[in-house]
């Protein structure tokens, strides 16, 4: 017994070591740390890594269209009940609006409680906000939002094709072909995800190299408030919603840890869109719900963005010592309830939404956006991560309410 115990311990240690070094999460985390170090100690080389992060995200984006299209078409055609499609859509949009409004209200409340804008703005670094303040706010439109949002376009096309497939005579043969194509696409995604550490390294090295950790100090209070608020929203609001359905938020976060780290490294929630759809199906959510809720949520369920936008408005009001009445605060929330839905349509559209909101209020200088540009990149990770978690929870909840949620399976998907 004394002889075999060390051998067992040795085998256990080797097994643990093998598990760690073959785990994608481990390598993404190492890559993020390496990116921070390179960007901090060698900014010029860190900035050069931008191309690496961008190319990885571009590669992932190639899978977004096919995966959304195939998932929705197969989901709807396999449902056999078009009324259910409409019901899921209505439920999802209602859920998005309620939870996003709660996120906006929490952002306002925390901003008033901690007052991140009560600082000396003379020492703050100004960015060039002219592209958002000189007419860009007036140019924002829902039509432009749709035509610039590839995800929504694919979503609409897939819904139409899925419905049409239900009436097609060769429906079964077509579904078999689409299922084969789907397997090939998801296999390709599995291999591309092995490049995730490289993408995370490039994205983080560029961010730190370009903007520098020193830029965080003047607006550190705002950043701290934003991160704190989003953490409270995830664990208290989303955690409570999941708890009602007897699901632990921590188990969900552990399950999607690869996607969370990927978003942290690349600052792009789109980088995790294909793999999160795979994992949600594997978890137990139905294909039809995943296909409808996730793509729609990426455009209309932006909880992290909602928090950031509402806090930014209050931050700028405090920075310029502008008093907002209770009615004006409600107006801010009301405007952002609508305009925040378009904050995923274009690069920089969050600032366009902010400019639109400030212009509508006629009290806070729109030029104040220049103060936010320096640290916006560092807060984009928090926004993207919260948006990802919010859409994950939304998909689980809609599946639960549709009784389309099978036994919870939290085994990793892309590491098989």
One Martini backbone bead per residue (centre of mass of N, CA, C, O) as a GRO file, in nm:
protein
  416
    1UNK     BB    1   0.057   0.062  -0.021
    2UNK     BB    2   0.309   0.253   0.006
    3UNK     BB    3   0.401   0.202  -0.292
    4UNK     BB    4   0.136   0.285  -0.466
    5UNK     BB    5   0.064   0.575  -0.378
    6UNK     BB    6   0.283   0.740  -0.532
    7UNK     BB    7   0.194   0.640  -0.810
    8UNK     BB    8  -0.089   0.760  -0.799
    9UNK     BB    9   0.003   1.050  -0.754
   10UNK     BB   10   0.167   1.071  -1.014
   11UNK     BB   11  -0.067   1.016  -1.209
   12UNK     BB   12  -0.244   1.251  -1.112
   13UNK     BB   13  -0.042   1.475  -1.183
   14UNK     BB   14  -0.021   1.410  -1.484
   15UNK     BB   15  -0.322   1.443  -1.544
   16UNK     BB   16  -0.342   1.738  -1.456
   17UNK     BB   17  -0.126   1.851  -1.647
   18UNK     BB   18  -0.263   1.756  -1.909
   19UNK     BB   19  -0.527   1.914  -1.866
   20UNK     BB   20  -0.404   2.198  -1.862
   21UNK     BB   21  -0.229   2.196  -2.140
   22UNK     BB   22  -0.520   2.114  -2.303
   23UNK     BB   23  -0.647   2.383  -2.217
   24UNK     BB   24  -0.783   2.661  -2.354
   25UNK     BB   25  -0.807   2.852  -2.112
   26UNK     BB   26  -0.511   2.856  -2.029
   27UNK     BB   27  -0.397   2.982  -2.300
   28UNK     BB   28  -0.565   3.239  -2.299
   29UNK     BB   29  -0.461   3.348  -2.029
   30UNK     BB   30  -0.163   3.357  -2.107
   31UNK     BB   31  -0.204   3.547  -2.351
   32UNK     BB   32  -0.313   3.790  -2.195
   33UNK     BB   33  -0.067   3.833  -2.015
   34UNK     BB   34   0.135   3.866  -2.248
   35UNK     BB   35  -0.009   4.113  -2.375
   36UNK     BB   36   0.022   4.305  -2.136
   37UNK     BB   37   0.332   4.298  -2.119
   38UNK     BB   38   0.394   4.395  -2.406
   39UNK     BB   39   0.226   4.662  -2.402
   40UNK     BB   40   0.379   4.787  -2.154
   41UNK     BB   41   0.700   4.736  -2.235
   42UNK     BB   42   0.612   4.734  -2.571
   43UNK     BB   43   0.412   4.930  -2.738
   44UNK     BB   44   0.503   4.913  -3.038
   45UNK     BB   45   0.459   4.598  -3.051
   46UNK     BB   46   0.169   4.589  -2.951
   47UNK     BB   47   0.042   4.749  -3.189
   48UNK     BB   48   0.128   4.535  -3.409
   49UNK     BB   49  -0.091   4.315  -3.294
   50UNK     BB   50  -0.362   4.399  -3.420
   51UNK     BB   51  -0.372   4.208  -3.668
   52UNK     BB   52  -0.408   3.946  -3.507
   53UNK     BB   53  -0.680   4.006  -3.367
   54UNK     BB   54  -0.843   4.082  -3.625
   55UNK     BB   55  -0.805   3.817  -3.788
   56UNK     BB   56  -0.949   3.634  -3.589
   57UNK     BB   57  -1.223   3.775  -3.591
   58UNK     BB   58  -1.264   3.748  -3.897
   59UNK     BB   59  -1.264   3.439  -3.894
   60UNK     BB   60  -1.510   3.404  -3.710
   61UNK     BB   61  -1.715   3.569  -3.888
   62UNK     BB   62  -1.739   3.348  -4.112
   63UNK     BB   63  -1.934   3.167  -3.913
   64UNK     BB   64  -2.186   3.330  -3.838
   65UNK     BB   65  -2.373   3.307  -4.080
   66UNK     BB   66  -2.392   2.993  -4.117
   67UNK     BB   67  -2.479   2.926  -3.823
   68UNK     BB   68  -2.735   3.091  -3.808
   69UNK     BB   69  -2.876   2.979  -4.057
   70UNK     BB   70  -2.871   2.672  -3.990
   71UNK     BB   71  -3.000   2.682  -3.708
   72UNK     BB   72  -3.270   2.816  -3.788
   73UNK     BB   73  -3.366   2.637  -4.019
   74UNK     BB   74  -3.356   2.369  -3.857
   75UNK     BB   75  -3.533   2.463  -3.621
   76UNK     BB   76  -3.794   2.539  -3.780
   77UNK     BB   77  -3.827   2.280  -3.954
   78UNK     BB   78  -3.829   2.093  -3.683
   79UNK     BB   79  -4.085   2.206  -3.536
   80UNK     BB   80  -4.379   2.230  -3.698
   81UNK     BB   81  -4.437   2.533  -3.552
   82UNK     BB   82  -4.500   2.860  -3.629
   83UNK     BB   83  -4.614   2.974  -3.363
   84UNK     BB   84  -4.357   2.927  -3.197
   85UNK     BB   85  -4.179   3.132  -3.334
   86UNK     BB   86  -4.346   3.381  -3.251
   87UNK     BB   87  -4.338   3.329  -2.944
   88UNK     BB   88  -4.034   3.344  -2.905
   89UNK     BB   89  -3.995   3.631  -3.018
   90UNK     BB   90  -4.176   3.780  -2.813
   91UNK     BB   91  -4.036   3.684  -2.555
   92UNK     BB   92  -3.757   3.793  -2.618
   93UNK     BB   93  -3.828   4.097  -2.650
   94UNK     BB   94  -3.954   4.130  -2.370
   95UNK     BB   95  -3.707   4.048  -2.209
   96UNK     BB   96  -3.508   4.254  -2.320
   97UNK     BB   97  -3.657   4.512  -2.226
   98UNK     BB   98  -3.667   4.461  -1.923
   99UNK     BB   99  -3.361   4.404  -1.863
  100UNK     BB  100  -3.245   4.662  -1.996
  101UNK     BB  101  -3.396   4.860  -1.810
  102UNK     BB  102  -3.265   4.763  -1.552
  103UNK     BB  103  -2.977   4.833  -1.640
  104UNK     BB  104  -3.022   5.136  -1.669
  105UNK     BB  105  -3.115   5.191  -1.376
  106UNK     BB  106  -2.857   5.088  -1.237
  107UNK     BB  107  -2.660   5.284  -1.367
  108UNK     BB  108  -2.786   5.539  -1.246
  109UNK     BB  109  -2.778   5.463  -0.943
  110UNK     BB  110  -2.468   5.419  -0.915
  111UNK     BB  111  -2.380   5.698  -1.020
  112UNK     BB  112  -2.521   5.850  -0.780
  113UNK     BB  113  -2.380   5.704  -0.545
  114UNK     BB  114  -2.056   5.744  -0.651
  115UNK     BB  115  -1.979   5.981  -0.836
  116UNK     BB  116  -1.754   5.975  -1.091
  117UNK     BB  117  -1.778   6.297  -1.188
  118UNK     BB  118  -1.632   6.404  -0.912
  119UNK     BB  119  -1.392   6.566  -1.084
  120UNK     BB  120  -1.102   6.687  -1.230
  121UNK     BB  121  -1.100   6.780  -1.574
  122UNK     BB  122  -0.813   6.915  -1.627
  123UNK     BB  123  -0.653   6.614  -1.619
  124UNK     BB  124  -0.782   6.518  -1.871
  125UNK     BB  125  -0.800   6.331  -2.157
  126UNK     BB  126  -0.839   6.412  -2.491
  127UNK     BB  127  -1.041   6.333  -2.752
  128UNK     BB  128  -1.172   6.269  -3.076
  129UNK     BB  129  -1.531   6.361  -3.114
  130UNK     BB  130  -1.624   6.474  -3.399
  131UNK     BB  131  -1.755   6.212  -3.534
  132UNK     BB  132  -2.002   6.235  -3.306
  133UNK     BB  133  -2.076   6.566  -3.301
  134UNK     BB  134  -2.079   6.621  -3.634
  135UNK     BB  135  -2.383   6.482  -3.717
  136UNK     BB  136  -2.395   6.173  -3.644
  137UNK     BB  137  -2.651   6.166  -3.471
  138UNK     BB  138  -2.846   6.242  -3.714
  139UNK     BB  139  -2.765   5.981  -3.899
  140UNK     BB  140  -2.916   5.797  -3.727
  141UNK     BB  141  -3.079   5.482  -3.819
  142UNK     BB  142  -3.269   5.200  -3.855
  143UNK     BB  143  -3.200   5.143  -4.148
  144UNK     BB  144  -2.895   5.152  -4.110
  145UNK     BB  145  -2.883   4.938  -3.892
  146UNK     BB  146  -2.980   4.701  -4.068
  147UNK     BB  147  -2.774   4.732  -4.318
  148UNK     BB  148  -2.519   4.705  -4.096
  149UNK     BB  149  -2.653   4.424  -3.988
  150UNK     BB  150  -2.571   4.108  -4.054
  151UNK     BB  151  -2.722   3.939  -3.842
  152UNK     BB  152  -3.012   4.037  -3.911
  153UNK     BB  153  -3.013   3.951  -4.207
  154UNK     BB  154  -2.971   3.648  -4.156
  155UNK     BB  155  -3.210   3.607  -3.970
  156UNK     BB  156  -3.432   3.680  -4.175
  157UNK     BB  157  -3.354   3.476  -4.398
  158UNK     BB  158  -3.379   3.220  -4.217
  159UNK     BB  159  -3.677   3.245  -4.142
  160UNK     BB  160  -3.787   3.232  -4.428
  161UNK     BB  161  -3.656   2.956  -4.505
  162UNK     BB  162  -3.776   2.789  -4.271
  163UNK     BB  163  -4.071   2.832  -4.349
  164UNK     BB  164  -4.053   2.734  -4.647
  165UNK     BB  165  -3.951   2.440  -4.582
  166UNK     BB  166  -4.230   2.339  -4.463
  167UNK     BB  167  -4.353   2.352  -4.786
  168UNK     BB  168  -4.158   2.152  -4.895
  169UNK     BB  169  -4.143   1.850  -5.052
  170UNK     BB  170  -3.808   1.817  -4.998
  171UNK     BB  171  -3.750   1.850  -4.687
  172UNK     BB  172  -3.585   1.602  -4.584
  173UNK     BB  173  -3.347   1.621  -4.784
  174UNK     BB  174  -3.264   1.911  -4.713
  175UNK     BB  175  -3.202   1.862  -4.413
  176UNK     BB  176  -2.973   1.658  -4.456
  177UNK     BB  177  -2.785   1.851  -4.605
  178UNK     BB  178  -2.771   2.072  -4.381
  179UNK     BB  179  -2.654   1.885  -4.162
  180UNK     BB  180  -2.387   1.827  -4.306
  181UNK     BB  181  -2.294   2.118  -4.329
  182UNK     BB  182  -2.302   2.178  -4.026
  183UNK     BB  183  -2.078   1.979  -3.943
  184UNK     BB  184  -1.852   2.115  -4.106
  185UNK     BB  185  -1.867   2.398  -3.975
  186UNK     BB  186  -1.820   2.303  -3.676
  187UNK     BB  187  -1.547   2.172  -3.732
  188UNK     BB  188  -1.406   2.429  -3.822
  189UNK     BB  189  -1.449   2.584  -3.557
  190UNK     BB  190  -1.288   2.397  -3.372
  191UNK     BB  191  -1.009   2.462  -3.510
  192UNK     BB  192  -1.011   2.774  -3.486
  193UNK     BB  193  -1.020   2.783  -3.166
  194UNK     BB  194  -0.710   2.715  -3.135
  195UNK     BB  195  -0.646   3.038  -3.201
  196UNK     BB  196  -0.739   3.208  -2.954
  197UNK     BB  197  -0.472   3.290  -2.810
  198UNK     BB  198  -0.369   3.468  -3.043
  199UNK     BB  199  -0.605   3.669  -3.048
  200UNK     BB  200  -0.584   3.759  -2.749
  201UNK     BB  201  -0.298   3.865  -2.761
  202UNK     BB  202  -0.335   4.083  -2.982
  203UNK     BB  203  -0.564   4.248  -2.847
  204UNK     BB  204  -0.419   4.314  -2.574
  205UNK     BB  205  -0.154   4.439  -2.677
  206UNK     BB  206  -0.286   4.674  -2.826
  207UNK     BB  207  -0.444   4.810  -2.600
  208UNK     BB  208  -0.200   4.866  -2.410
  209UNK     BB  209  -0.011   5.001  -2.621
  210UNK     BB  210  -0.207   5.235  -2.710
  211UNK     BB  211  -0.328   5.336  -2.411
  212UNK     BB  212  -0.243   5.246  -2.148
  213UNK     BB  213  -0.249   5.225  -1.802
  214UNK     BB  214  -0.233   5.538  -1.733
  215UNK     BB  215  -0.529   5.620  -1.845
  216UNK     BB  216  -0.692   5.505  -1.589
  217UNK     BB  217  -0.655   5.701  -1.349
  218UNK     BB  218  -0.850   5.951  -1.394
  219UNK     BB  219  -1.098   5.720  -1.466
  220UNK     BB  220  -1.111   5.497  -1.237
  221UNK     BB  221  -1.389   5.544  -1.104
  222UNK     BB  222  -1.560   5.479  -1.348
  223UNK     BB  223  -1.453   5.195  -1.403
  224UNK     BB  224  -1.525   5.075  -1.130
  225UNK     BB  225  -1.831   5.126  -1.154
  226UNK     BB  226  -1.881   4.961  -1.409
  227UNK     BB  227  -1.775   4.686  -1.306
  228UNK     BB  228  -1.953   4.672  -1.054
  229UNK     BB  229  -2.230   4.691  -1.192
  230UNK     BB  230  -2.198   4.440  -1.374
  231UNK     BB  231  -2.160   4.240  -1.144
  232UNK     BB  232  -2.431   4.292  -1.005
  233UNK     BB  233  -2.607   4.220  -1.244
  234UNK     BB  234  -2.515   3.928  -1.284
  235UNK     BB  235  -2.551   3.819  -0.978
  236UNK     BB  236  -2.835   3.945  -0.905
  237UNK     BB  237  -3.018   3.944  -1.155
  238UNK     BB  238  -2.936   3.695  -1.326
  239UNK     BB  239  -2.906   3.506  -1.081
  240UNK     BB  240  -3.208   3.523  -0.992
  241UNK     BB  241  -3.336   3.418  -1.249
  242UNK     BB  242  -3.193   3.140  -1.238
  243UNK     BB  243  -3.280   3.055  -0.951
  244UNK     BB  244  -3.581   3.019  -1.022
  245UNK     BB  245  -3.465   2.766  -1.218
  246UNK     BB  246  -3.234   2.616  -1.063
  247UNK     BB  247  -2.970   2.797  -1.142
  248UNK     BB  248  -2.628   2.852  -1.144
  249UNK     BB  249  -2.427   3.111  -1.236
  250UNK     BB  250  -2.145   2.978  -1.188
  251UNK     BB  251  -2.186   2.733  -1.376
  252UNK     BB  252  -2.217   2.904  -1.634
  253UNK     BB  253  -1.946   3.058  -1.622
  254UNK     BB  254  -1.772   2.804  -1.629
  255UNK     BB  255  -1.878   2.694  -1.904
  256UNK     BB  256  -1.800   2.998  -2.054
  257UNK     BB  257  -1.491   3.074  -2.007
  258UNK     BB  258  -1.369   3.083  -2.291
  259UNK     BB  259  -1.553   3.313  -2.399
  260UNK     BB  260  -1.479   3.526  -2.187
  261UNK     BB  261  -1.173   3.536  -2.251
  262UNK     BB  262  -1.202   3.605  -2.548
  263UNK     BB  263  -1.346   3.876  -2.503
  264UNK     BB  264  -1.126   4.002  -2.328
  265UNK     BB  265  -0.898   3.989  -2.550
  266UNK     BB  266  -1.078   4.116  -2.811
  267UNK     BB  267  -1.340   4.300  -2.748
  268UNK     BB  268  -1.542   4.065  -2.875
  269UNK     BB  269  -1.851   3.909  -2.891
  270UNK     BB  270  -1.833   3.778  -3.179
  271UNK     BB  271  -1.605   3.568  -3.116
  272UNK     BB  272  -1.835   3.390  -2.936
  273UNK     BB  273  -2.095   3.322  -3.096
  274UNK     BB  274  -2.063   3.038  -3.219
  275UNK     BB  275  -1.976   2.880  -2.954
  276UNK     BB  276  -2.227   2.954  -2.779
  277UNK     BB  277  -2.430   2.800  -2.953
  278UNK     BB  278  -2.311   2.523  -2.910
  279UNK     BB  279  -2.325   2.517  -2.593
  280UNK     BB  280  -2.634   2.562  -2.559
  281UNK     BB  281  -2.716   2.304  -2.696
  282UNK     BB  282  -2.551   2.114  -2.512
  283UNK     BB  283  -2.687   2.204  -2.244
  284UNK     BB  284  -3.030   2.206  -2.359
  285UNK     BB  285  -3.100   2.386  -2.577
  286UNK     BB  286  -3.277   2.456  -2.835
  287UNK     BB  287  -3.221   2.524  -3.163
  288UNK     BB  288  -3.449   2.736  -3.203
  289UNK     BB  289  -3.380   2.922  -2.963
  290UNK     BB  290  -3.087   2.980  -3.025
  291UNK     BB  291  -3.133   3.091  -3.318
  292UNK     BB  292  -3.321   3.335  -3.220
  293UNK     BB  293  -3.189   3.469  -2.960
  294UNK     BB  294  -2.888   3.529  -3.010
  295UNK     BB  295  -2.898   3.715  -3.265
  296UNK     BB  296  -3.101   3.915  -3.142
  297UNK     BB  297  -2.938   3.982  -2.881
  298UNK     BB  298  -2.689   4.117  -3.035
  299UNK     BB  299  -2.898   4.375  -3.093
  300UNK     BB  300  -3.123   4.387  -2.822
  301UNK     BB  301  -2.928   4.252  -2.572
  302UNK     BB  302  -2.746   4.514  -2.411
  303UNK     BB  303  -2.662   4.529  -2.097
  304UNK     BB  304  -2.375   4.652  -2.084
  305UNK     BB  305  -2.437   4.897  -2.266
  306UNK     BB  306  -2.664   5.017  -2.092
  307UNK     BB  307  -2.493   5.076  -1.846
  308UNK     BB  308  -2.278   5.254  -1.980
  309UNK     BB  309  -2.465   5.476  -2.097
  310UNK     BB  310  -2.602   5.571  -1.832
  311UNK     BB  311  -2.336   5.636  -1.678
  312UNK     BB  312  -2.222   5.843  -1.883
  313UNK     BB  313  -2.438   6.059  -1.856
  314UNK     BB  314  -2.401   6.107  -1.551
  315UNK     BB  315  -2.101   6.166  -1.556
  316UNK     BB  316  -2.121   6.425  -1.736
  317UNK     BB  317  -2.309   6.580  -1.549
  318UNK     BB  318  -2.105   6.585  -1.311
  319UNK     BB  319  -1.863   6.714  -1.461
  320UNK     BB  320  -2.063   6.983  -1.535
  321UNK     BB  321  -2.275   7.044  -1.311
  322UNK     BB  322  -2.550   6.893  -1.392
  323UNK     BB  323  -2.883   6.909  -1.323
  324UNK     BB  324  -3.111   6.636  -1.284
  325UNK     BB  325  -3.413   6.560  -1.302
  326UNK     BB  326  -3.634   6.313  -1.268
  327UNK     BB  327  -3.752   6.350  -1.552
  328UNK     BB  328  -3.475   6.350  -1.702
  329UNK     BB  329  -3.395   6.065  -1.618
  330UNK     BB  330  -3.636   5.927  -1.754
  331UNK     BB  331  -3.559   6.030  -2.034
  332UNK     BB  332  -3.293   5.885  -2.059
  333UNK     BB  333  -3.409   5.599  -2.032
  334UNK     BB  334  -3.610   5.623  -2.269
  335UNK     BB  335  -3.405   5.677  -2.494
  336UNK     BB  336  -3.218   5.424  -2.435
  337UNK     BB  337  -3.432   5.203  -2.484
  338UNK     BB  338  -3.406   5.259  -2.795
  339UNK     BB  339  -3.104   5.337  -2.887
  340UNK     BB  340  -2.945   5.087  -2.762
  341UNK     BB  341  -3.035   4.880  -2.988
  342UNK     BB  342  -2.814   5.031  -3.196
  343UNK     BB  343  -2.513   4.971  -3.056
  344UNK     BB  344  -2.431   4.724  -3.286
  345UNK     BB  345  -2.417   4.836  -3.588
  346UNK     BB  346  -2.157   5.027  -3.537
  347UNK     BB  347  -1.873   5.173  -3.525
  348UNK     BB  348  -1.930   5.388  -3.257
  349UNK     BB  349  -2.242   5.378  -3.180
  350UNK     BB  350  -2.233   5.442  -2.878
  351UNK     BB  351  -2.155   5.744  -2.927
  352UNK     BB  352  -2.399   5.812  -3.098
  353UNK     BB  353  -2.605   5.755  -2.878
  354UNK     BB  354  -2.495   5.959  -2.678
  355UNK     BB  355  -2.524   6.207  -2.862
  356UNK     BB  356  -2.831   6.182  -2.894
  357UNK     BB  357  -2.903   6.210  -2.594
  358UNK     BB  358  -2.764   6.486  -2.538
  359UNK     BB  359  -2.918   6.642  -2.756
  360UNK     BB  360  -3.207   6.592  -2.635
  361UNK     BB  361  -3.147   6.742  -2.356
  362UNK     BB  362  -2.981   7.028  -2.367
  363UNK     BB  363  -2.739   7.019  -2.111
  364UNK     BB  364  -2.510   6.837  -2.216
  365UNK     BB  365  -2.211   6.835  -2.345
  366UNK     BB  366  -2.106   6.662  -2.624
  367UNK     BB  367  -1.791   6.706  -2.589
  368UNK     BB  368  -1.759   6.503  -2.340
  369UNK     BB  369  -1.675   6.247  -2.504
  370UNK     BB  370  -1.364   6.301  -2.503
  371UNK     BB  371  -1.320   6.182  -2.208
  372UNK     BB  372  -1.398   5.869  -2.290
  373UNK     BB  373  -1.199   5.766  -2.515
  374UNK     BB  374  -0.948   5.668  -2.342
  375UNK     BB  375  -1.136   5.426  -2.177
  376UNK     BB  376  -1.330   5.264  -2.358
  377UNK     BB  377  -1.159   5.011  -2.427
  378UNK     BB  378  -1.156   4.908  -2.119
  379UNK     BB  379  -1.487   4.882  -2.120
  380UNK     BB  380  -1.558   4.685  -2.356
  381UNK     BB  381  -1.518   4.418  -2.209
  382UNK     BB  382  -1.749   4.448  -2.005
  383UNK     BB  383  -1.973   4.477  -2.209
  384UNK     BB  384  -1.929   4.212  -2.370
  385UNK     BB  385  -1.954   4.013  -2.134
  386UNK     BB  386  -2.239   4.100  -2.040
  387UNK     BB  387  -2.378   4.043  -2.308
  388UNK     BB  388  -2.313   3.741  -2.316
  389UNK     BB  389  -2.448   3.660  -2.051
  390UNK     BB  390  -2.730   3.774  -2.114
  391UNK     BB  391  -2.779   3.584  -2.366
  392UNK     BB  392  -2.746   3.319  -2.221
  393UNK     BB  393  -2.975   3.355  -2.017
  394UNK     BB  394  -3.204   3.409  -2.217
  395UNK     BB  395  -3.195   3.131  -2.356
  396UNK     BB  396  -3.255   2.962  -2.106
  397UNK     BB  397  -3.528   3.093  -2.030
  398UNK     BB  398  -3.682   3.045  -2.294
  399UNK     BB  399  -3.648   2.738  -2.284
  400UNK     BB  400  -3.797   2.699  -2.018
  401UNK     BB  401  -4.074   2.834  -2.103
  402UNK     BB  402  -4.087   2.614  -2.355
  403UNK     BB  403  -3.995   2.328  -2.264
  404UNK     BB  404  -3.677   2.311  -2.418
  405UNK     BB  405  -3.517   2.179  -2.165
  406UNK     BB  406  -3.285   1.978  -2.097
  407UNK     BB  407  -3.058   1.826  -1.946
  408UNK     BB  408  -2.795   1.939  -1.785
  409UNK     BB  409  -2.490   2.018  -1.983
  410UNK     BB  410  -2.147   2.103  -1.861
  411UNK     BB  411  -1.973   2.003  -2.082
  412UNK     BB  412  -1.741   2.043  -2.284
  413UNK     BB  413  -1.718   2.104  -2.640
  414UNK     BB  414  -1.430   2.213  -2.786
  415UNK     BB  415  -1.242   1.965  -2.635
  416UNK     BB  416  -1.300   1.682  -2.784
   0.00000   0.00000   0.00000
